[in-house]
Coordinates of C-alpha atoms in Angstrom, one line a residue:
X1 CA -21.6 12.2 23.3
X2 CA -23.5 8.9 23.6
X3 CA -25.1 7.6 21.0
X4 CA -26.7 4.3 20.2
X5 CA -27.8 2.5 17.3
X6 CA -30.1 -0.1 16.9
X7 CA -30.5 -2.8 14.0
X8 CA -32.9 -4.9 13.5
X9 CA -35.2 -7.0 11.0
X10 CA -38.4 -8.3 10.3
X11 CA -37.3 -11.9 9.2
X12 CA -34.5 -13.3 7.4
X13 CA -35.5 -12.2 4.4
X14 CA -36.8 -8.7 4.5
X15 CA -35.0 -5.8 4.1
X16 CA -32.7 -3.7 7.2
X17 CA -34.4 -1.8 8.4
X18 CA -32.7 0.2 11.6
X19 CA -32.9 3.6 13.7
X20 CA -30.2 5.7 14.7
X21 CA -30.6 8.1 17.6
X22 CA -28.4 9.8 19.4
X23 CA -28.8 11.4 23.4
X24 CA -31.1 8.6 23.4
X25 CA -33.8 10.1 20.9
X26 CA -35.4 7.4 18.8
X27 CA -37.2 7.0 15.9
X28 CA -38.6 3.3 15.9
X29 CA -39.2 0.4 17.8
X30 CA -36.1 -1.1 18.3
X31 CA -35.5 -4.9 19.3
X32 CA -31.8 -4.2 20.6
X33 CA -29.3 -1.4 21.4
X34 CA -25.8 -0.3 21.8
X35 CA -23.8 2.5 23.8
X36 CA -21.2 3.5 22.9
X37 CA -19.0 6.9 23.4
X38 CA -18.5 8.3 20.3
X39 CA -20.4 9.4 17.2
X40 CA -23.1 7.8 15.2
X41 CA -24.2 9.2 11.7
X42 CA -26.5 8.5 9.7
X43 CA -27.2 9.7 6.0
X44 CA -25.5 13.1 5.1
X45 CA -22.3 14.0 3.8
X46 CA -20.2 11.4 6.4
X47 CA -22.3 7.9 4.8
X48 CA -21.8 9.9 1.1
X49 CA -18.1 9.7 2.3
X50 CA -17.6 6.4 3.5
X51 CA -19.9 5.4 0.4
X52 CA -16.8 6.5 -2.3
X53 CA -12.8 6.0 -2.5
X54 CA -10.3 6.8 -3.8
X55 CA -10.9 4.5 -6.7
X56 CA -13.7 6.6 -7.6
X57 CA -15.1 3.3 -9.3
X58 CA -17.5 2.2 -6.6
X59 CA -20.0 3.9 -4.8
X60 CA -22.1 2.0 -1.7
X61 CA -24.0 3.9 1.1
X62 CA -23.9 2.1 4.5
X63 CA -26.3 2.8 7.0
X64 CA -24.2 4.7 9.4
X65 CA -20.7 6.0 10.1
X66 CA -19.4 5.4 13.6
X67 CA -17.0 7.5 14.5
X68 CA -15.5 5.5 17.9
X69 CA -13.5 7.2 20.8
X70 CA -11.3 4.0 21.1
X71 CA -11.1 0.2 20.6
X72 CA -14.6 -0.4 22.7
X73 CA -16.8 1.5 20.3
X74 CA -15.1 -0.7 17.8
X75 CA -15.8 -3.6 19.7
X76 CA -19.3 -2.2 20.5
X77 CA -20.2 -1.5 16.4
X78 CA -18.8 -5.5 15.9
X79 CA -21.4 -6.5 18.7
X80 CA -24.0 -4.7 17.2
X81 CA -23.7 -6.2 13.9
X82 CA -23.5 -9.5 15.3
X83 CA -26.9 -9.1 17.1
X84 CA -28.1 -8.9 13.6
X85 CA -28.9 -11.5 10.9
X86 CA -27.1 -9.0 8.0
X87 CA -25.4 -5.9 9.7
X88 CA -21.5 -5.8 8.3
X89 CA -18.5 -3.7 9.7
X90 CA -15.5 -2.2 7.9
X91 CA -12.9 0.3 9.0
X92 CA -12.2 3.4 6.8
X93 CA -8.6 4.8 6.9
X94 CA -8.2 7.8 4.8
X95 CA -9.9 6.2 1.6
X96 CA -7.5 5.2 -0.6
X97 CA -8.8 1.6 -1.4
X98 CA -9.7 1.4 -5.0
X99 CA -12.0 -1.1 -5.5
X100 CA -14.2 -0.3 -2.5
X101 CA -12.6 -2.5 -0.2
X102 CA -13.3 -0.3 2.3
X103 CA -17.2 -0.2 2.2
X104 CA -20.2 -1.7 3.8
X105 CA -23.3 -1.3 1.7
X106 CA -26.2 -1.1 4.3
X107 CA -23.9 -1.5 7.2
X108 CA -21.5 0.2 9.7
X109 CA -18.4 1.7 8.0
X110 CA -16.1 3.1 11.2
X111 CA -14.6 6.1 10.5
X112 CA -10.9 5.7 12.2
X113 CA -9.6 9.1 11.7
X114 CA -11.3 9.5 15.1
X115 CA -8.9 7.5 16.5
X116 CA -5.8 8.7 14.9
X117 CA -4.0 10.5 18.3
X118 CA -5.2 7.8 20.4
X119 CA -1.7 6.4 21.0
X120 CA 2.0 7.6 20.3
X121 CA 4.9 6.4 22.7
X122 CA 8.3 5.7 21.8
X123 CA 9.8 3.4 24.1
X124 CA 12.6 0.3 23.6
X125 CA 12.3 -3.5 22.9
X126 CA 13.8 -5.7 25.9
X127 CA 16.8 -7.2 24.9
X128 CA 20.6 -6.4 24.6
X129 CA 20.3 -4.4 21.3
X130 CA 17.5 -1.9 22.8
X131 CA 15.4 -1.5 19.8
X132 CA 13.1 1.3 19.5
X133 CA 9.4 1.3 18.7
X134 CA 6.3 3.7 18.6
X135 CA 3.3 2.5 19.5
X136 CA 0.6 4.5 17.2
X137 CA -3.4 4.2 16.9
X138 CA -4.2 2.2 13.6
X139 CA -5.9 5.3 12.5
X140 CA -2.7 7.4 12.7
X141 CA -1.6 8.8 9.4
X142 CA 2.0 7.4 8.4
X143 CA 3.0 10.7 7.5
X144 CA 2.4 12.2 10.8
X145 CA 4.0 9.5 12.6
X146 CA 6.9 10.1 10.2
X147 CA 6.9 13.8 11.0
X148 CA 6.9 13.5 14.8
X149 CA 9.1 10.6 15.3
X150 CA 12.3 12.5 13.0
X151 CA 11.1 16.2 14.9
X152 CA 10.9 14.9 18.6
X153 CA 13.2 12.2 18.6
X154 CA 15.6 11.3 15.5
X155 CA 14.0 8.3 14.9
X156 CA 12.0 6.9 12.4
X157 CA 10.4 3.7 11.3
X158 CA 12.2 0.9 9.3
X159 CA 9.9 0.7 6.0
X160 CA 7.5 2.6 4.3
X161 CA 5.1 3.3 1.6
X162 CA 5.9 5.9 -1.5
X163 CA 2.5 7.9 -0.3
X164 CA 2.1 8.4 2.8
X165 CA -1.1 10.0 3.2
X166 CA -2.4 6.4 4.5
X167 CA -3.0 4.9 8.1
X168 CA -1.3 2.5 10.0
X169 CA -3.9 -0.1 10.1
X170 CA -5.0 0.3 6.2
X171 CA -1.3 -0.3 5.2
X172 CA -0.5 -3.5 8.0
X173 CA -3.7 -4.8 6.6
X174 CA -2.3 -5.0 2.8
X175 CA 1.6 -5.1 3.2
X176 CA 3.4 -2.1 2.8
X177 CA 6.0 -1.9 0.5
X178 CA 7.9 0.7 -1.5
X179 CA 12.0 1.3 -2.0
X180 CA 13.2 0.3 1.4
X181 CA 11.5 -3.4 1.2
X182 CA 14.2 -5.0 -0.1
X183 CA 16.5 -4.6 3.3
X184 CA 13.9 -4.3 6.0
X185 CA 11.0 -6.3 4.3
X186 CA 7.4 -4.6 3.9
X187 CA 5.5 -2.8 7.3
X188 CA 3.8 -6.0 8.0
X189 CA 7.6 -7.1 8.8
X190 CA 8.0 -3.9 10.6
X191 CA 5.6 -4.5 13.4
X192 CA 6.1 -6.4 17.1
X193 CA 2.4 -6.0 18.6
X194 CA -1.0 -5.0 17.4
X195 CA -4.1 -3.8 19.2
X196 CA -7.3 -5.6 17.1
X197 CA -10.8 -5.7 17.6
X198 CA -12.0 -9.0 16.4
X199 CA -14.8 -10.2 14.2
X200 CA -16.0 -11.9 17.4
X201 CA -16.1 -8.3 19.2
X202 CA -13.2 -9.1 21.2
X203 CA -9.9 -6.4 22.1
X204 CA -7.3 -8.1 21.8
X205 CA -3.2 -7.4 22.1
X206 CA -1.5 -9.8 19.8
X207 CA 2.4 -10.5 19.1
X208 CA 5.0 -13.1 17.8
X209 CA 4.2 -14.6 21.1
X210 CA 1.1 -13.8 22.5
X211 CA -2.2 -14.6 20.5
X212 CA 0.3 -15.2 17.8
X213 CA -2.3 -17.1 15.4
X214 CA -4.0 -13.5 15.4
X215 CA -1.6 -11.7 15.2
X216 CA 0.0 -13.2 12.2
X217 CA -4.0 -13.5 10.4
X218 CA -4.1 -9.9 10.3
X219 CA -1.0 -8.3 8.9
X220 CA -1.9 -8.9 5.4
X221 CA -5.4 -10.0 6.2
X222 CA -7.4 -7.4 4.2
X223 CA -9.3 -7.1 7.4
X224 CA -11.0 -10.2 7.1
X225 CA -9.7 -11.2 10.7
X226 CA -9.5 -8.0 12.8
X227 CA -9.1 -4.1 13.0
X228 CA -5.8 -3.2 13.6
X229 CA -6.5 -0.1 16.7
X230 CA -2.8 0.3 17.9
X231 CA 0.2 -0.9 16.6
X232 CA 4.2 -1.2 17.7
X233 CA 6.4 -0.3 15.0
X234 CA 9.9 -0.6 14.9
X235 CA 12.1 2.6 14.8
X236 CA 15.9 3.3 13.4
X237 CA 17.6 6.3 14.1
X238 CA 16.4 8.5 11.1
X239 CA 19.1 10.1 8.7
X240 CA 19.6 13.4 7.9
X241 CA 19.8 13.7 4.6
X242 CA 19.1 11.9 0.5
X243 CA 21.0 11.7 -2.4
X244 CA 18.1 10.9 -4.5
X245 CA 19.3 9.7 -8.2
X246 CA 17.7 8.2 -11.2
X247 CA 19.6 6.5 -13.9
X248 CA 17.7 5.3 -17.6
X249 CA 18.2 2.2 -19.0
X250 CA 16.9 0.7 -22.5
X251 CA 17.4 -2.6 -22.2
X252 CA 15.2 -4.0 -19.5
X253 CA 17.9 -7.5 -19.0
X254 CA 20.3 -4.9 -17.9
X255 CA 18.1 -3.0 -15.7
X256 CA 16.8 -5.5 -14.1
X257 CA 20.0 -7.4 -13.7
X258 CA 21.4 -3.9 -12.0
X259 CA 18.5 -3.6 -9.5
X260 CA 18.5 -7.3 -8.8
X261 CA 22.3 -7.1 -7.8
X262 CA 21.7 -3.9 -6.0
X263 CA 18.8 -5.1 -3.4
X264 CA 20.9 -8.7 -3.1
X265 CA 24.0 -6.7 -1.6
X266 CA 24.9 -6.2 2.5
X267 CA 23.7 -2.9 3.8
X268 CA 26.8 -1.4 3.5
X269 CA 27.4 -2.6 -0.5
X270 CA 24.2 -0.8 -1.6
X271 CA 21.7 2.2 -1.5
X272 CA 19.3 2.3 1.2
X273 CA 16.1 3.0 -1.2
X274 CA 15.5 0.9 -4.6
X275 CA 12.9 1.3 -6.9
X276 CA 12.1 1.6 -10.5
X277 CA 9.7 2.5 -13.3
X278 CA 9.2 2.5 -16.8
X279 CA 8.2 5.2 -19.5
X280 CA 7.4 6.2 -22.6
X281 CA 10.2 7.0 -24.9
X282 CA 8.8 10.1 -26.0
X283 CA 8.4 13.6 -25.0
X284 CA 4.8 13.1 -23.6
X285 CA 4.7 15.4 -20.5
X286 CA 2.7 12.6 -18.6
X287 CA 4.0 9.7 -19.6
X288 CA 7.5 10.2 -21.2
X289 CA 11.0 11.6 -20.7
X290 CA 10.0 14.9 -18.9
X291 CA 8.7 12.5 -16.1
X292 CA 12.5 11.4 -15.3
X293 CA 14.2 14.3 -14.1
X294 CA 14.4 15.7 -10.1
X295 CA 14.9 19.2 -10.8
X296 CA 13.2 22.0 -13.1
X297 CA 16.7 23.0 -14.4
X298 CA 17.3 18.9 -15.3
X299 CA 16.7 18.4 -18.8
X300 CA 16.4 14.9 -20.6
X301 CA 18.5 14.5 -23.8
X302 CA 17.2 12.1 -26.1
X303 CA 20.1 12.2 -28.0
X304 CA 21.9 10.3 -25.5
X305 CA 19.4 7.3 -26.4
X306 CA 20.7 4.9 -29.0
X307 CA 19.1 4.6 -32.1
X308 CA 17.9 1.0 -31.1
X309 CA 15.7 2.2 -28.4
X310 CA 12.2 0.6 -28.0
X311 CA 8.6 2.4 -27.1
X312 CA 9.7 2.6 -24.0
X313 CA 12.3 3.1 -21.3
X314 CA 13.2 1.7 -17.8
X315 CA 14.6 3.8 -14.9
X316 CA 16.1 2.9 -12.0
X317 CA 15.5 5.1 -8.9
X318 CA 17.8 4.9 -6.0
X319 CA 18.3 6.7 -2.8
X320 CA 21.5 6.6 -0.1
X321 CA 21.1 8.4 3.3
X322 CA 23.3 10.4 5.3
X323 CA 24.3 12.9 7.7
X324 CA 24.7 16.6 8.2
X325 CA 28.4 15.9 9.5
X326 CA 29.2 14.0 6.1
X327 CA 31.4 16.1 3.6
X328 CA 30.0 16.0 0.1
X329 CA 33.1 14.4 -0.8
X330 CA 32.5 11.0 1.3
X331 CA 28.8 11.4 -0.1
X332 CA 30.2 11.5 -3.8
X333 CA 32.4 8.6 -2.9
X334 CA 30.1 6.3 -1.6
X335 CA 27.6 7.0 -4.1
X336 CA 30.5 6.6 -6.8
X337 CA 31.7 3.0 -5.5
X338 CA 27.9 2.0 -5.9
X339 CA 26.7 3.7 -9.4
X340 CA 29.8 2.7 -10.6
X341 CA 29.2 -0.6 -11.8
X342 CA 25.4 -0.3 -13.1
X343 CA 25.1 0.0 -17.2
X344 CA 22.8 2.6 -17.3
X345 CA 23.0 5.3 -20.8
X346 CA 25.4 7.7 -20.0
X347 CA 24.1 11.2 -20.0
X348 CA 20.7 10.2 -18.4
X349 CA 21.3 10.0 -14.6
X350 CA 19.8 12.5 -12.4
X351 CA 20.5 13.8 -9.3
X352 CA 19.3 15.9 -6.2
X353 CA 19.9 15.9 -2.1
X354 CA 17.0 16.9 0.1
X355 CA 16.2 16.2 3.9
X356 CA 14.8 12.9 5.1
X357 CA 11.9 14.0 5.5
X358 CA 11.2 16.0 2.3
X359 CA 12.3 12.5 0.6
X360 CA 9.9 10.8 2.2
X361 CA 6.8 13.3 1.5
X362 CA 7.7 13.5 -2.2
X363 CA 4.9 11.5 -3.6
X364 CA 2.4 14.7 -1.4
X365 CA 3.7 17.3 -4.3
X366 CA 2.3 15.3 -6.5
X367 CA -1.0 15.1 -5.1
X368 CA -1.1 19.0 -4.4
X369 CA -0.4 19.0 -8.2
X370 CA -3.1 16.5 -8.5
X371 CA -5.8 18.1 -6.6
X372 CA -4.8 21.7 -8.7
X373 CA -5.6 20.0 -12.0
X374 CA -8.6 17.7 -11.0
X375 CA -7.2 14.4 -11.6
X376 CA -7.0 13.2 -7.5
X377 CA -11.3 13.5 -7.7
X378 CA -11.3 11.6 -11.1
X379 CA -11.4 7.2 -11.2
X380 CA -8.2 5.4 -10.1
X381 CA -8.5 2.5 -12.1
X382 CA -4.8 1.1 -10.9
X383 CA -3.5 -2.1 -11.4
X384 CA -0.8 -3.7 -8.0
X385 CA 1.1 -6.9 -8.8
X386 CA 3.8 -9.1 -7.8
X387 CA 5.2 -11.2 -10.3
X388 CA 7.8 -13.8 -9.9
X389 CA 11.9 -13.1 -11.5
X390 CA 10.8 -16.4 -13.4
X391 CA 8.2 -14.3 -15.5
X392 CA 8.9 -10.6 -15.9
X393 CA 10.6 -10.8 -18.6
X394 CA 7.6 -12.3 -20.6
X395 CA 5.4 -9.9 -18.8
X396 CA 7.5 -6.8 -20.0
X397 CA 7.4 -7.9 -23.4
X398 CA 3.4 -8.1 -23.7
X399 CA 2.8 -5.7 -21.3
X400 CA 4.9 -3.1 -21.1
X401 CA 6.3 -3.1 -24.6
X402 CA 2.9 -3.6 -25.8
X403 CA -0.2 -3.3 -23.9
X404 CA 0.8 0.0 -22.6
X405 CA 3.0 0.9 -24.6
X406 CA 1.4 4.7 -24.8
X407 CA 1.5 4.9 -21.1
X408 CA -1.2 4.6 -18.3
X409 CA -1.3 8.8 -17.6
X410 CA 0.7 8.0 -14.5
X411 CA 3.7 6.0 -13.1
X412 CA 4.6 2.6 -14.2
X413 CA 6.6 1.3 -11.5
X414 CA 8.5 -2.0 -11.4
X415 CA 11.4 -3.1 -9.0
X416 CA 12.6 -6.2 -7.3
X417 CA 12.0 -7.4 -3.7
X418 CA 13.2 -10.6 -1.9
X419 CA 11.2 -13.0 -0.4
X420 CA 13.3 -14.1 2.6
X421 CA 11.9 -10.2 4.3
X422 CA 9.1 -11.1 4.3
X423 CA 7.3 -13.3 6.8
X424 CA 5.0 -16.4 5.5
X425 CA 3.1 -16.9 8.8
X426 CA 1.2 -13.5 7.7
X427 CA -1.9 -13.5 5.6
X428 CA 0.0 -12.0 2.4
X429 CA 0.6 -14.5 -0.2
X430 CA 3.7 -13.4 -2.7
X431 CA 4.9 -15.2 -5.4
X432 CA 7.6 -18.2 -5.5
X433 CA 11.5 -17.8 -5.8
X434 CA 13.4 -15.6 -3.6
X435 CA 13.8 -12.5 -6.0
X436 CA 10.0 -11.7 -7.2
X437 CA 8.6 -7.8 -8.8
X438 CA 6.2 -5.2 -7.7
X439 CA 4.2 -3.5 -10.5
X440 CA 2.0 -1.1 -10.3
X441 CA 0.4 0.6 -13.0
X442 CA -1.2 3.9 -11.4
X443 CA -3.6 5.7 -13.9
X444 CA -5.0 9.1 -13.1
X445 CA -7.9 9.8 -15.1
X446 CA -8.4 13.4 -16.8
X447 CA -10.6 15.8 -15.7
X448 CA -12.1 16.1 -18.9
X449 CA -12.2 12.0 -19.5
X450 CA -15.3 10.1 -19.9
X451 CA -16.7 7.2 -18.3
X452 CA -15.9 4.7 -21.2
X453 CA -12.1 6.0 -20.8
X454 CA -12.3 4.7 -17.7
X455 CA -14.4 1.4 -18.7
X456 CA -11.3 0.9 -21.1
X457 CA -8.9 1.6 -18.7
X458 CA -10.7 -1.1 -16.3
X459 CA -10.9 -3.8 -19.2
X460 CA -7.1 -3.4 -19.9
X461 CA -6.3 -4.1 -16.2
X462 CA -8.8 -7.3 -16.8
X463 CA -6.7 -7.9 -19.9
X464 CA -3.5 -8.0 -18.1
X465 CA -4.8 -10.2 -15.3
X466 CA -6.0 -12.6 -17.7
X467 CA -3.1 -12.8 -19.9
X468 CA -1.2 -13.4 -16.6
X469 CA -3.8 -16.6 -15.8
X470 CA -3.9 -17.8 -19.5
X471 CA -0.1 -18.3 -19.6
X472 CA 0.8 -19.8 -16.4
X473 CA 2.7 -16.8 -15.0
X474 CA 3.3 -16.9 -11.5
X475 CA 1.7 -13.1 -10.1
X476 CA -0.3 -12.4 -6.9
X477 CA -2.4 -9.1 -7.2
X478 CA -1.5 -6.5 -4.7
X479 CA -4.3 -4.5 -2.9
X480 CA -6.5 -7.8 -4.6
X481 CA -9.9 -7.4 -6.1
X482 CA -11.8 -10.2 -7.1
X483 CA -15.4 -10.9 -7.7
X484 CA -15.6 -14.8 -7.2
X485 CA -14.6 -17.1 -4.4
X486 CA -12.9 -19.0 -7.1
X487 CA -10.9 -16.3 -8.2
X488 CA -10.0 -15.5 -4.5
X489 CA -9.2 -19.5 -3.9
X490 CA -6.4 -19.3 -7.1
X491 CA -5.3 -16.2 -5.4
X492 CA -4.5 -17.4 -2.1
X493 CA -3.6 -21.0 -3.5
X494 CA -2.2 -23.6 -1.2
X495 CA -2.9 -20.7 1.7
X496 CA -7.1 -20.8 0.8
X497 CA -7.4 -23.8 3.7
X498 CA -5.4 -21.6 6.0
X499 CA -7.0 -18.2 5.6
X500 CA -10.8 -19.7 5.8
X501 CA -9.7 -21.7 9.1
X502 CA -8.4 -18.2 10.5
X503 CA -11.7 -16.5 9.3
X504 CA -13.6 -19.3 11.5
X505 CA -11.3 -18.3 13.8
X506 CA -11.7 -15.0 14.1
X507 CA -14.7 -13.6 12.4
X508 CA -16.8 -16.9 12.0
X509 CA -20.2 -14.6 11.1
X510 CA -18.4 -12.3 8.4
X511 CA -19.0 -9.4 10.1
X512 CA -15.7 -7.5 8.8
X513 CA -14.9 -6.2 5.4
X514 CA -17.5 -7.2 3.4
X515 CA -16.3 -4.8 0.9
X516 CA -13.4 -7.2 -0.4
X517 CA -16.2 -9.8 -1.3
X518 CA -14.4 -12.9 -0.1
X519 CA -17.0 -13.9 2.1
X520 CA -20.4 -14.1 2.6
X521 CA -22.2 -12.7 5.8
X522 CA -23.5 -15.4 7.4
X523 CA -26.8 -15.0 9.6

């Protein structure tokens, strides 16, 4: 289909006002138009779509969806917008940004799901070590790239996220990070080339050594710099099977101590998945014990816990890989040699093997789960940071020990990652030190809640942030929200001169992901 839309205003100061036709059917007068090959919508249940996220705390129409063939419509929409004194652009994955990063009140939200089976070819670096890659469409889902990489040729990608029910270019535009970080550093570490379509409207193939300045802006660039349309991703021949375990701790120096030591070992010398979380110690179904164990016949025993136990408990999560040809025995062994040293209580570890590729998909039971009881429609009023070695141990005390104590009715994760995997030519500022922390706080809202549960929920987050500022403790919000240039300017720090020099660079008119509120559309 070819559609066009056409943007225009009255004077600087007057309201949009535009027309959208499609087969060439218009409305209004126009003052300027664009072809393109794909879809335009306008109004209806696709702009009440892009207009909400997963968040479910936001809620902005834009004036149209695009829904683009390939990287020209893209390019096409950018154009469009620039051609106007306020028209702004931002790419929709599968709408899981919370704080309505992906949004574009009164502008073009592009709709990359279109997109999604543009590209997918497995082919191998040059070089002696013949590295494999994919190349998939940004809008590709990670678990389908996941799924047909392990089916149709063994392989899968290095590093990945806990839920995979995001796309390639959301995820590259963040990070990426979940239990296998630690060894091959997040996605954005992951990656060799990247398709974009610039704020300037220009396609452009970027690497390490080609357009490398733009290729570097935009991994971790919150889309500020470009949308990511294809990208190559590195590939590892993909295991067979997991022994997934989870040990509890109730001491947090001792659990952290353990996972710090495992993630600082060779390859060999550790598990190939690291993560962990804390809970309430308690016998809340939501936020408690019955959250720790893998298996419906796996029962927590409290009575293992020693009477000095605190409000809550920490639990490290580990995973080893490996294959259908190796005897349980070797399996026991190597996971033996490993577990052997940690100090978790005895009596509380927790164990199950299952495929690759059923590890990998665990977080999607969860949702079905979610989506049966109404809590994946509620608010997601979550809470992503990094916080330095230097400082978690303050921040457990006040925050996890106190501030939410009770729980956040959802996981509570926390686990260490190293800085030297991850690369500081990207956009993605992390904290200092070489060992720092992920946290994530992920509350799911009951169906039956109301808004000033959620208002609460909100204003703890704000709490937590602030406590982090008022005492000096060296964090970076994941997934970042902020509503002032000076919060941004503290977030990005000694980077601030460098990411505005890149957004000159590459989107000097603001056109791109207005919903993140770093920047100001500029006429």
């Amino acid at each position: 289909m070819i559609a066009y839309i056409e943007p225009y205003f009255l004077d600087n100061d007057a309201e949009a006002a535009s027309a959208v036709t499609t087969a060439g059917k218009s409305t209004d007068g126009v003052s300027e138009s664009l072809n393109i090959q794909g879809e335009i919508v306008c109004g209806g249940d696709a702009t009440d779509m892009a207009g909400r996220d997963f968040g479910g705390m936001n809620c902005v129409k834009p004036l149209a969806v695009v829904r683009p063939v390939g990287p020209e419509d893209i390019a096409g929409a950018v154009k469009a917008a620039l051609r106007s004194d306020k028209l702004t652009v931002a790419a929709r994955g599968n709408g899981h940004s919370i704080n309505g990063q992906a949004m574009a009140e009164g502008g073009l939200v592009v709709d990359m799901s279109t997109t999604a089976e543009n590209h997918f070819e497995v082919g191998f670096l040059s070089g002696g070590d013949a590295t494999a890659f994919v190349d998939v469409s940004g809008g590709a889902l990670w678990e389908n790239v996941l799924k047909r990489c392990v089916s149709e040729y063994g392989l899968a990608p290095r590093s990945w996220t806990d839920y995979l029910g995001l796309t390639v270019g959301g995820t590259l535009s963040n990070a990426g990070v979940s239990g296998q970080a630690f060894r091959y550093g997040p996605q954005t570490s992951n990656v060799t080339e990247l398709d974009v379509v610039t704020g300037n409207g220009d396609v452009v193939t970027c690497s390490e050594i080609e357009n490398s300045e733009l290729f570097f802006s935009v991994l971790g660039g919150l889309g500020q710099f470009g949308i990511i349309t294809r990208a190559r991703v590195l590939l590892q021949p993909a295991p067979d099977m997991v022994r997934w375990i989870r040990v509890v701790y109730t001491e947090f120096d001792e659990f952290t101590q353990d996972a710090e030591w495992l993630v600082s070992q060779k390859n060999e010398s550790s598990f190939d998945y690291v993560e962990g979380f804390v809970f309430v110690n308690g016998d809340d179904p939501v936020n408690g014990w019955p959250t720790v164990p893998l298996h419906p016949d796996h029962e927590f025993d409290p009575t293992r816990l020693p009477q000095s136990s605190g409000s809550v408990l920490y639990c490290l999560e580990l995973g080893l890989h490996y294959r259908d040809s190796d005897s349980n025995s070797t399996v026991d062994k190597r996971v033996e040699r490993l577990i052997g040293r940690l100090r978790f209580t005895e009596g509380l570890r927790f164990e199950v093997d299952l495929s690759y590729v059923d590890f990998l998909l665990r977080v999607k039971r969860s949702e079905e789960i979610a989506k049966e009881i109404g809590t994946w429609e509620t608010p997601h009023p979550w809470l992503n940071l990094f916080v330095s070695k230097r400082d978690i141990g303050d921040f457990n005390r006040t925050v996890f020990k106190e501030l939410v104590k009770n729980g956040v009715n959802g996981p509570m994760l926390v686990y260490p990652l190293l800085r030297s995997r991850w690369d500081d030519r990207t956009s993605v500022v992390i904290p200092e030190g070489e060992i720092f922390y992920i946290v994530a706080l992920l509350r799911f809202v009951p169906p039956c809640a109301k808004g000033s549960s959620v208002d609460k929920m909100v204003a703890q987050n704000q709490e937590i942030v602030h406590w982090c500022v008022k005492n000096g403790i060296d964090f970076k919000l994941y997934l970042p929200h902020y509503k002032s240039q000076e919060e941004w300017i503290r977030h990005f720090g000694n980077q601030w001169s460098r990411f505005v020099d890149r957004k000159a660079m590459f989107d000097p008119m603001a056109i791109l992901s207005p919903g993140q509120k770093i920047f100001n559309r500029s006429p």
